[in-house]
Structure formats: structure tokens, C-alpha cells
Coordinates of N, CA and C in Angstrom, one line a residue:
S1 N -109.7 44.5 -11.6 CA -111.0 45.6 -11.3 C -110.4 46.8 -10.1
S2 N -111.0 47.5 -9.7 CA -111.0 48.8 -9.3 C -110.2 48.8 -7.9
R3 N -111.3 47.5 -7.2 CA -111.0 47.2 -6.1 C -109.7 46.8 -5.6
R4 N -108.8 45.8 -6.8 CA -107.5 45.8 -6.5 C -106.1 46.2 -7.3
A5 N -106.8 47.5 -7.6 CA -105.7 48.5 -8.3 C -105.9 49.3 -6.8
E6 N -106.8 49.7 -6.1 CA -106.8 50.4 -5.0 C -105.9 49.8 -3.6
V7 N -106.0 48.6 -3.8 CA -105.3 47.9 -2.8 C -103.5 47.9 -3.2
S8 N -103.2 47.3 -4.4 CA -101.9 47.5 -4.8 C -101.6 48.6 -4.8
A9 N -102.6 50.4 -5.1 CA -102.0 51.1 -5.2 C -101.2 51.6 -3.0
F10 N -102.4 51.0 -2.6 CA -102.2 51.7 -1.0 C -101.0 50.5 -0.5
I11 N -100.7 49.2 -0.9 CA -99.7 48.8 -0.8 C -98.0 49.3 -1.0
R12 N -98.3 50.3 -1.9 CA -96.9 50.4 -2.6 C -96.8 51.8 -2.1
E13 N -97.5 52.4 -1.9 CA -97.4 53.6 -1.2 C -97.5 53.4 0.2
A14 N -97.4 52.2 1.1 CA -96.9 51.9 2.6 C -95.6 51.4 2.8
T15 N -95.3 51.1 1.4 CA -93.9 50.0 1.4 C -93.1 50.7 0.4
T16 N -92.7 51.8 0.4 CA -92.2 52.7 -0.4 C -91.9 54.0 0.1
E17 N -90.3 54.3 -0.3 CA -89.5 55.6 0.5 C -89.0 56.0 -0.8
A18 N -89.4 57.7 -1.2 CA -89.1 58.0 -2.1 C -89.2 57.3 -3.1
G19 N -89.9 56.6 -3.6 CA -89.7 55.7 -5.1 C -89.4 54.4 -5.1
T20 N -88.4 54.2 -4.0 CA -87.7 53.1 -3.9 C -88.2 52.1 -2.4
R21 N -88.5 51.2 -2.7 CA -88.9 49.5 -2.0 C -87.9 50.2 -0.7
S22 N -88.9 50.2 0.6 CA -88.1 50.0 1.7 C -88.0 48.6 2.3
D23 N -86.9 48.8 3.1 CA -86.5 47.0 3.3 C -87.6 47.4 5.1
G24 N -87.6 48.6 5.4 CA -88.2 48.6 7.1 C -89.5 48.7 7.6
V25 N -89.8 48.2 6.4 CA -92.0 47.9 6.9 C -92.0 46.0 6.6
G26 N -92.1 45.7 7.8 CA -92.1 44.3 8.1 C -94.0 43.3 8.2
E27 N -94.8 44.6 8.1 CA -96.2 43.9 7.9 C -97.3 45.3 7.6
V28 N -97.6 45.0 6.8 CA -99.1 45.8 6.2 C -100.0 44.9 6.3
E29 N -100.8 46.0 7.0 CA -102.2 44.7 7.0 C -103.9 46.1 6.5
I30 N -104.4 45.2 6.1 CA -105.2 45.3 5.0 C -106.9 45.1 5.3
Q31 N -107.4 45.7 5.7 CA -109.1 45.2 5.9 C -110.2 46.0 4.3
V32 N -110.4 44.6 4.0 CA -111.3 44.9 2.7 C -112.3 43.9 2.5
P33 N -113.5 44.1 2.7 CA -114.8 43.4 2.1 C -114.7 42.5 1.4
A34 N -114.6 41.2 2.0 CA -114.9 39.6 0.5 C -115.4 38.8 1.3
E35 N -116.4 38.3 0.8 CA -117.4 36.8 1.2 C -116.8 36.1 1.7
Y36 N -115.4 35.3 0.9 CA -114.6 34.3 1.6 C -113.4 34.9 2.1
L37 N -113.4 36.1 3.7 CA -112.8 36.3 4.6 C -114.0 36.5 5.6
S38 N -115.1 36.1 4.9 CA -116.5 36.3 6.7 C -116.3 35.2 7.6
A39 N -115.2 34.0 6.9 CA -115.3 32.7 8.2 C -114.0 33.2 9.2
A40 N -113.5 34.7 9.2 CA -112.5 34.8 9.9 C -111.2 34.0 9.5
I41 N -111.1 35.0 8.4 CA -109.5 34.4 7.9 C -109.1 35.8 7.4
D42 N -107.7 35.7 8.0 CA -106.7 35.7 7.9 C -105.5 36.0 6.8
I43 N -104.8 36.9 5.8 CA -104.6 36.7 4.3 C -102.9 37.1 4.3
F44 N -102.1 36.4 4.8 CA -100.8 37.4 4.5 C -100.3 37.1 3.1
D45 N -99.7 38.3 2.5 CA -98.9 38.5 1.6 C -97.5 38.4 1.2
T46 N -97.0 38.0 1.6 CA -95.3 37.6 1.8 C -94.8 38.2 0.9
P47 N -93.9 38.6 0.9 CA -93.0 39.0 -0.4 C -92.0 38.0 -1.4
G48 N -91.7 38.8 -2.3 CA -92.4 38.3 -3.7 C -90.3 37.9 -3.4
F49 N -89.9 36.9 -4.8 CA -88.4 35.8 -5.1 C -88.2 36.5 -5.9
N50 N -88.1 38.2 -6.5 CA -87.9 38.8 -7.8 C -86.6 38.6 -8.1
P51 N -85.7 38.1 -8.8 CA -84.6 37.9 -9.0 C -83.6 38.3 -9.2
G52 N -84.3 40.2 -9.3 CA -83.4 41.2 -9.5 C -82.7 41.6 -8.2
L53 N -83.6 40.9 -7.0 CA -82.9 41.2 -5.8 C -81.3 41.3 -5.0
G54 N -80.8 41.5 -4.5 CA -79.8 41.4 -3.6 C -79.8 40.2 -3.0
A55 N -78.5 39.6 -2.7 CA -78.8 38.2 -1.6 C -79.2 38.4 -0.4
A56 N -78.7 39.6 -0.1 CA -79.1 40.5 1.4 C -81.2 40.5 1.1
A57 N -81.9 41.4 0.5 CA -83.3 41.6 0.6 C -83.6 39.9 0.2
R58 N -82.8 38.9 0.0 CA -83.4 37.6 -0.6 C -83.5 37.1 0.2
E59 N -82.8 36.5 1.0 CA -82.7 36.6 2.7 C -83.6 37.1 3.9
R60 N -83.6 38.6 3.5 CA -84.8 38.8 4.3 C -86.3 38.5 3.6
H61 N -86.6 38.1 2.8 CA -87.8 37.6 2.4 C -88.0 36.3 2.7
L62 N -86.7 35.5 2.4 CA -87.5 34.5 2.8 C -87.7 34.4 4.3
D63 N -86.5 35.0 4.9 CA -87.4 34.9 6.8 C -87.8 35.5 6.7
V64 N -88.8 36.5 6.6 CA -90.6 36.8 6.9 C -91.0 36.0 6.2
T65 N -91.2 35.4 5.0 CA -91.8 34.6 4.1 C -92.0 33.2 5.4
M66 N -90.9 33.0 5.9 CA -90.7 31.3 6.3 C -91.2 31.5 8.1
D67 N -91.1 33.1 8.1 CA -92.3 32.9 9.9 C -93.3 33.0 10.1
V68 N -94.2 33.3 9.1 CA -95.0 33.4 8.9 C -95.9 32.1 8.1
V69 N -95.4 31.4 7.1 CA -95.5 30.5 6.6 C -95.7 29.1 8.2
S70 N -94.6 29.2 8.9 CA -94.8 28.3 10.0 C -96.1 28.6 11.4
R71 N -95.9 29.7 10.9 CA -97.0 30.2 12.2 C -98.8 30.6 11.0
C72 N -99.0 29.9 10.4 CA -100.0 30.4 9.5 C -100.9 28.9 9.2
D73 N -102.0 28.7 9.0 CA -102.6 27.0 9.0 C -102.6 26.7 7.2
V74 N -102.3 27.4 6.4 CA -102.6 26.9 5.4 C -101.5 28.2 4.6
A75 N -100.7 27.7 3.6 CA -99.5 28.2 3.0 C -100.1 28.0 1.5
L76 N -99.6 29.4 0.7 CA -100.3 29.3 -1.1 C -99.2 29.7 -1.4
F77 N -98.7 29.0 -1.9 CA -97.2 29.1 -2.5 C -97.6 29.5 -4.4
V78 N -97.4 30.6 -5.0 CA -97.9 30.9 -5.9 C -97.0 30.9 -7.2
I79 N -97.0 30.6 -8.4 CA -96.3 29.6 -9.1 C -96.8 30.6 -10.5
D80 N -96.2 30.7 -11.6 CA -96.4 31.9 -12.7 C -96.2 30.4 -13.7
G81 N -97.7 30.3 -14.5 CA -97.5 29.0 -15.4 C -97.4 29.5 -16.8
R82 N -96.5 30.6 -17.1 CA -96.1 31.1 -18.5 C -94.1 30.5 -17.9
N83 N -93.8 30.3 -16.7 CA -92.5 29.9 -16.1 C -92.7 29.3 -15.2
P84 N -92.8 27.7 -15.1 CA -93.0 27.4 -13.8 C -91.6 26.7 -12.7
L85 N -91.1 26.5 -11.7 CA -90.2 26.9 -11.1 C -89.0 27.5 -11.0
K86 N -89.0 28.2 -11.5 CA -87.9 29.1 -12.2 C -86.5 29.0 -11.1
A87 N -85.4 29.1 -11.3 CA -84.3 29.1 -10.4 C -84.7 29.7 -9.1
T88 N -85.1 31.4 -8.9 CA -85.0 31.6 -8.2 C -86.3 31.4 -6.7
E89 N -87.3 30.1 -7.8 CA -88.8 29.5 -6.5 C -87.3 28.2 -6.4
Q90 N -86.5 27.8 -6.3 CA -86.4 26.5 -6.0 C -85.4 26.2 -4.4
K91 N -85.1 27.6 -4.4 CA -84.2 27.8 -2.7 C -85.4 27.8 -1.4
F92 N -87.0 29.0 -2.4 CA -87.9 28.7 -1.3 C -88.5 27.1 -1.5
L93 N -88.7 26.7 -2.1 CA -89.4 25.4 -2.1 C -88.7 24.4 -1.4
H94 N -87.4 24.6 -1.3 CA -86.8 23.3 -0.9 C -87.0 24.2 1.1
A95 N -87.4 25.3 1.3 CA -86.9 25.6 2.6 C -88.6 25.8 2.8
F96 N -89.4 25.4 2.1 CA -91.6 25.0 2.0 C -90.9 23.3 2.5
R97 N -89.6 22.8 1.9 CA -90.8 20.8 2.6 C -91.0 20.8 3.7
P98 N -90.5 21.5 5.3 CA -91.4 20.9 6.3 C -92.8 21.3 6.5
H99 N -93.3 22.3 5.5 CA -95.0 22.4 5.7 C -95.3 22.7 4.7
L100 N -95.1 20.9 3.4 CA -96.0 21.0 2.8 C -97.1 20.2 3.2
A101 N -97.4 19.8 4.1 CA -98.0 19.1 5.1 C -99.8 20.2 5.0
K102 N -99.8 21.2 4.2 CA -100.3 22.5 4.3 C -100.0 23.7 3.6
T103 N -99.4 23.0 2.3 CA -98.9 23.7 1.6 C -99.7 24.2 -0.1
V104 N -100.6 25.2 -0.5 CA -101.2 24.0 -1.8 C -99.5 25.1 -2.9
F105 N -100.0 24.5 -4.2 CA -99.1 25.1 -5.2 C -99.9 25.5 -5.6
V106 N -100.1 27.0 -6.3 CA -101.0 27.6 -7.1 C -100.6 28.0 -7.9
V107 N -100.7 27.4 -9.1 CA -100.2 28.0 -10.8 C -101.2 28.3 -11.4
N108 N -100.7 29.7 -11.4 CA -101.7 30.8 -11.6 C -101.4 31.6 -13.2
K109 N -102.3 32.1 -13.9 CA -101.9 32.8 -15.2 C -101.6 31.6 -16.5
M110 N -102.8 30.6 -16.1 CA -102.8 29.2 -16.9 C -104.1 29.8 -18.4
D111 N -104.4 30.7 -18.0 CA -105.5 31.6 -19.1 C -104.5 31.9 -20.1
M112 N -103.3 32.0 -20.0 CA -102.4 32.6 -20.9 C -101.3 31.8 -21.6
L113 N -102.0 30.3 -21.3 CA -101.6 29.2 -21.6 C -102.3 27.9 -23.2
V114 N -103.6 28.9 -23.4 CA -104.1 28.5 -23.8 C -104.5 30.3 -25.6
D115 N -104.3 29.6 -26.5 CA -103.9 30.3 -27.9 C -105.8 30.7 -28.0
D116 N -105.4 31.5 -29.2 CA -106.6 32.4 -29.6 C -107.9 30.5 -30.2
D117 N -106.8 29.6 -30.9 CA -107.8 28.5 -31.3 C -108.2 27.7 -30.6
D118 N -108.2 28.6 -29.1 CA -108.8 27.0 -28.2 C -107.8 25.9 -27.6
D119 N -107.0 25.4 -28.1 CA -105.4 24.7 -28.1 C -105.0 25.4 -26.5
D120 N -104.8 23.8 -25.5 CA -104.8 24.2 -24.3 C -103.5 22.9 -24.1
E121 N -103.4 22.7 -25.3 CA -102.2 21.6 -25.2 C -100.3 22.0 -24.5
E122 N -100.4 23.6 -24.8 CA -99.4 24.0 -24.0 C -100.2 23.6 -22.4
A123 N -101.4 24.6 -21.4 CA -101.6 24.6 -20.6 C -101.5 23.0 -19.8
L124 N -102.2 22.0 -20.6 CA -101.7 20.4 -19.9 C -100.6 19.9 -20.0
D125 N -99.7 20.6 -21.1 CA -98.5 20.3 -21.3 C -97.7 20.5 -19.9
T126 N -98.3 22.0 -19.0 CA -97.0 22.9 -18.2 C -98.1 21.9 -16.6
E127 N -99.7 21.3 -16.6 CA -99.7 20.6 -15.8 C -99.8 19.3 -15.2
D128 N -98.8 18.6 -16.1 CA -98.2 17.8 -16.3 C -96.5 17.8 -15.9
Y129 N -96.2 18.7 -16.5 CA -94.6 19.0 -15.8 C -95.0 19.6 -14.4
V130 N -95.4 20.4 -14.2 CA -95.4 20.5 -12.5 C -95.9 19.7 -11.7
R131 N -96.6 19.0 -11.5 CA -97.5 17.8 -11.1 C -96.0 16.4 -10.5
T132 N -95.3 16.4 -12.1 CA -94.5 15.5 -11.8 C -92.5 15.7 -11.6
D133 N -92.2 16.8 -12.1 CA -91.0 17.6 -11.9 C -90.9 17.9 -10.6
L134 N -91.9 18.9 -10.0 CA -91.8 19.6 -8.3 C -91.4 18.4 -7.3
P135 N -92.3 16.9 -7.8 CA -92.1 16.6 -6.1 C -90.9 15.3 -6.8
E136 N -90.5 15.4 -8.4 CA -89.4 14.8 -8.3 C -88.0 15.3 -7.5
R137 N -87.7 16.5 -8.3 CA -87.4 17.5 -8.0 C -86.9 17.7 -6.2
F138 N -88.0 17.5 -5.9 CA -87.2 18.1 -3.9 C -88.4 16.5 -3.6
G139 N -87.5 15.4 -4.0 CA -88.1 14.5 -3.4 C -89.1 14.1 -2.7
I140 N -90.0 14.9 -2.9 CA -91.1 14.2 -2.2 C -91.9 13.1 -2.8
T141 N -92.1 12.0 -1.7 CA -93.1 10.9 -1.5 C -93.5 11.0 -0.5
G142 N -94.9 9.4 -1.2 CA -96.4 9.6 -0.6 C -97.0 10.1 -0.8
E143 N -97.4 11.4 0.3 CA -98.8 11.7 0.0 C -98.7 12.6 -1.4
V144 N -99.0 12.8 -2.4 CA -99.1 13.8 -3.6 C -99.5 15.0 -2.9
P145 N -98.6 16.2 -3.6 CA -98.5 17.8 -3.5 C -100.1 18.3 -3.8
W146 N -100.8 19.1 -2.8 CA -101.6 19.3 -3.5 C -101.7 21.0 -4.3
F147 N -102.1 20.4 -5.6 CA -101.7 21.6 -6.7 C -103.0 22.1 -7.4
A148 N -103.2 23.5 -7.6 CA -104.5 24.2 -8.2 C -104.2 25.1 -9.1
F149 N -104.3 24.7 -10.5 CA -104.0 25.7 -12.0 C -105.3 26.2 -11.5
V150 N -105.5 27.8 -11.8 CA -106.1 28.8 -12.1 C -105.5 29.5 -13.5
S151 N -106.6 30.8 -12.8 CA -106.8 31.7 -13.4 C -107.2 33.1 -13.0
S152 N -106.8 34.3 -12.2 CA -107.2 35.4 -12.1 C -108.1 36.4 -12.8
V153 N -107.9 35.8 -13.8 CA -108.8 37.1 -15.5 C -110.3 36.9 -15.1
D154 N -111.1 37.5 -14.8 CA -112.5 37.7 -14.6 C -112.7 37.1 -16.2
D155 N -112.5 38.0 -17.4 CA -113.0 37.7 -18.8 C -111.6 36.9 -19.1
V156 N -111.9 35.3 -18.8 CA -110.6 34.4 -19.8 C -111.6 34.0 -20.8
Q157 N -110.7 34.3 -21.8 CA -110.5 33.8 -23.8 C -111.5 32.4 -23.2
E158 N -112.3 31.7 -24.8 CA -112.8 30.5 -24.4 C -112.1 29.5 -24.6
G159 N -112.3 28.2 -23.8 CA -111.3 27.3 -23.3 C -110.5 27.6 -22.3
A160 N -110.3 28.4 -21.7 CA -109.5 28.3 -20.5 C -110.9 29.1 -18.9
E161 N -112.3 28.7 -19.6 CA -113.0 28.8 -18.2 C -112.9 28.1 -17.4
R162 N -112.0 27.2 -17.9 CA -112.2 25.9 -16.7 C -110.5 26.7 -15.4
Y163 N -110.1 27.6 -16.1 CA -109.4 27.7 -15.1 C -110.1 28.6 -14.2
R164 N -110.7 29.6 -14.8 CA -111.5 30.9 -13.7 C -112.0 29.8 -12.9
E165 N -113.2 28.9 -12.9 CA -113.5 27.8 -12.7 C -113.0 27.4 -10.9
A166 N -111.8 27.5 -11.6 CA -111.1 25.9 -10.2 C -110.4 27.1 -9.3
L167 N -110.3 28.4 -9.5 CA -110.7 29.6 -8.6 C -111.1 29.6 -7.6
G168 N -112.2 29.6 -8.3 CA -113.7 29.5 -7.4 C -113.4 28.1 -6.3
T169 N -113.1 27.2 -7.8 CA -113.0 26.0 -6.2 C -111.9 25.8 -4.8
L170 N -111.0 26.9 -5.6 CA -110.0 26.3 -4.6 C -110.2 27.5 -3.1
R171 N -111.0 28.0 -3.5 CA -111.8 29.2 -2.7 C -112.5 28.2 -1.0
R172 N -113.6 27.6 -2.1 CA -114.2 26.7 -1.6 C -113.5 25.4 -0.5
E173 N -112.4 25.6 -0.7 CA -111.8 23.7 -0.1 C -111.1 24.8 0.4
L174 N -110.5 25.9 0.4 CA -109.5 26.1 1.7 C -110.5 26.5 2.4
V175 N -111.3 27.2 2.5 CA -112.1 27.3 3.5 C -112.7 26.2 4.3
W176 N -112.6 25.4 4.0 CA -113.0 23.8 3.8 C -111.7 22.9 5.2
F177 N -111.0 23.9 4.3 CA -109.6 23.4 4.7 C -108.9 24.0 5.8
L178 N -109.7 25.1 6.2 CA -109.4 25.8 7.2 C -110.6 25.2 8.5
D179 N -111.4 25.1 8.0 CA -112.5 24.6 9.2 C -111.9 23.2 9.4
Q180 N -111.5 22.6 8.9 CA -111.6 21.0 9.9 C -109.9 21.6 10.6
S181 N -108.8 22.0 10.4 CA -108.1 22.6 10.8 C -108.2 23.0 12.6
R182 N -109.1 24.1 12.4 CA -110.0 24.1 13.3 C -110.6 23.5 14.1
A183 N -111.2 23.3 14.0 CA -111.4 21.7 14.5 C -110.4 20.7 15.0
R184 N -109.6 21.1 14.9 CA -108.9 19.8 15.1 C -108.1 20.5 15.9
I185 N -107.4 21.9 16.0 CA -107.4 22.5 16.9 C -107.8 22.3 17.8
V186 N -109.3 22.3 17.9 CA -109.9 22.1 19.6 C -109.9 21.5 19.9
A187 N -110.4 20.5 19.3 CA -110.0 18.9 19.6 C -108.6 18.5 20.4
E188 N -107.5 18.9 20.3 CA -106.4 19.0 20.6 C -106.2 19.6 22.3
R189 N -106.5 21.1 21.7 CA -106.6 21.9 23.4 C -107.2 20.9 24.3
T190 N -108.5 20.5 23.5 CA -109.4 20.2 24.6 C -108.8 19.0 25.0
E191 N -108.2 18.4 24.5 CA -107.9 16.7 24.7 C -106.7 17.5 25.9
R192 N -106.0 18.0 25.5 CA -104.9 18.7 26.6 C -105.4 19.1 27.8
R193 N -106.0 19.7 27.6 CA -106.9 20.5 28.6 C -107.8 18.9 30.0
L194 N -108.1 18.2 28.9 CA -108.9 17.2 30.3 C -107.3 16.0 30.5
A195 N -106.5 16.0 30.0 CA -105.5 15.1 30.1 C -104.5 16.2 31.7
S196 N -104.5 17.0 31.4 CA -104.5 17.5 32.6 C -105.5 18.1 34.1
I197 N -106.3 18.0 33.7 CA -106.8 18.0 34.4 C -107.3 16.8 35.1
A198 N -106.9 15.5 34.6 CA -107.0 14.3 35.1 C -106.4 14.0 36.1
E199 N -104.8 14.5 35.5 CA -103.5 15.0 36.2 C -103.4 15.2 38.0
E200 N -104.3 16.2 37.3 CA -104.7 17.0 38.8 C -105.3 16.3 40.0
V201 N -106.3 16.1 38.8 CA -107.0 15.1 40.5 C -106.3 13.8 40.7
D202 N -105.3 13.0 40.0 CA -104.7 12.2 40.6 C -103.7 12.6 41.2
R203 N -103.3 13.5 41.2 CA -102.6 13.9 42.3 C -102.9 13.9 43.5
R204 N -104.1 15.0 43.5 CA -104.8 15.3 45.1 C -104.8 14.5 45.4
L205 N -105.4 13.0 44.6 CA -106.2 11.4 45.4 C -104.6 11.2 46.2
D206 N -103.7 11.1 45.3 CA -102.4 10.7 46.0 C -101.7 11.4 46.9
G207 N -102.4 12.4 47.0 CA -101.5 13.0 48.3 C -102.4 13.3 49.1

């Protein structure tokens, strides 16, 4: 869409110097009207895992990403459905292990795996591969990771509509998840405050 193109152009301008991506930019803040952000939601788009980057740049990207992940309520780990779990993603996946409880693995571009004859076999194979291989490869046991297989294309071809619909479902689930997270945080803070007050009362009574 035109809005997406404007945002992309702004990011490129803000993060490059003389046509080359600058390492001196730590964060870019963008404010755009979006209905699903009306619930006081902030989105941070962290640096990617481009295999063409040098080792030092990849380490900086990892540091920036994990700093954001450690402070956020939920993290979206976006995977290209055409080539899931690339080698460049594996190191980052290991770094995400302490944060799996709040990580959603979003497999995008799933519409591109449905051919013109409405054959979705490749798409289904990819879903199965990601669901089974990712947990096995990284020793994830117990709770099943949160996966979302989506397409961000507005006009998907016949047979891939469910992946476009899944994106809307993901948005609603994220809002619900964040609401629950905030309610839990408020409850925990209230509990700590009440405990502190009780301790102060006991101290004064003892005194």
C-alpha cells in the first residue's frame, strides 16, 4: 500500500548515510494511524539477520534485538515461509530461548507456497516442518511454541485466503495477549505494594 511505501522510504532515509546503511542509528520512532495500535501498543522493528552482513554487524544486530526483546511484552520472530529456519536465523533462535514464553513465530509469505492450481501441498509441508523441526532442533519441550502462518498480501490468490485471514486473527490474539499481560503486571504490582504496606504496619506495631 502507499502507506507502507511511505514508511519504508522514511526508514531508509533515516537509517542511511550517502546511500549506505548507517550503524549509528539505534532506534527510529514512527507514528502512524493504525486501529490495532489504539490499545496503547508500541511496535519495535529490530534489525534483520541479513547473511551478507559482517560478523561485527550481526553481533550489533543481535545485541539491539535482544535488548528490545528483554523489555517487551511479546516478540514476533518473523520467518520467511519460502526458506524457513535458515542458518542465519539459528543463532538468533538460540538467543530467543529464554524468551520463548512471549515469542510468536510468524511464518510469512505462505501464499507464495500455494500454486496457481490451488495446490497447497508445499504450504502444508512447510507448516509441518516448522511445527516439528523448530522445537526438536532447539530442544523445546513442554509448552508448544506459538506459531502463526500468515500472508501480508492484501489480494492473495485463490487457495491462500486462510493465510491472509490468519494475519487478522493474529492481530486480535496479540491484543488479547497484551491485555492479559498488562492485567497480570498490575496485579503483581498491587500485590507487592500491599505486601510492602503490611510489612510497614508490622514494623510499626513491633516498634
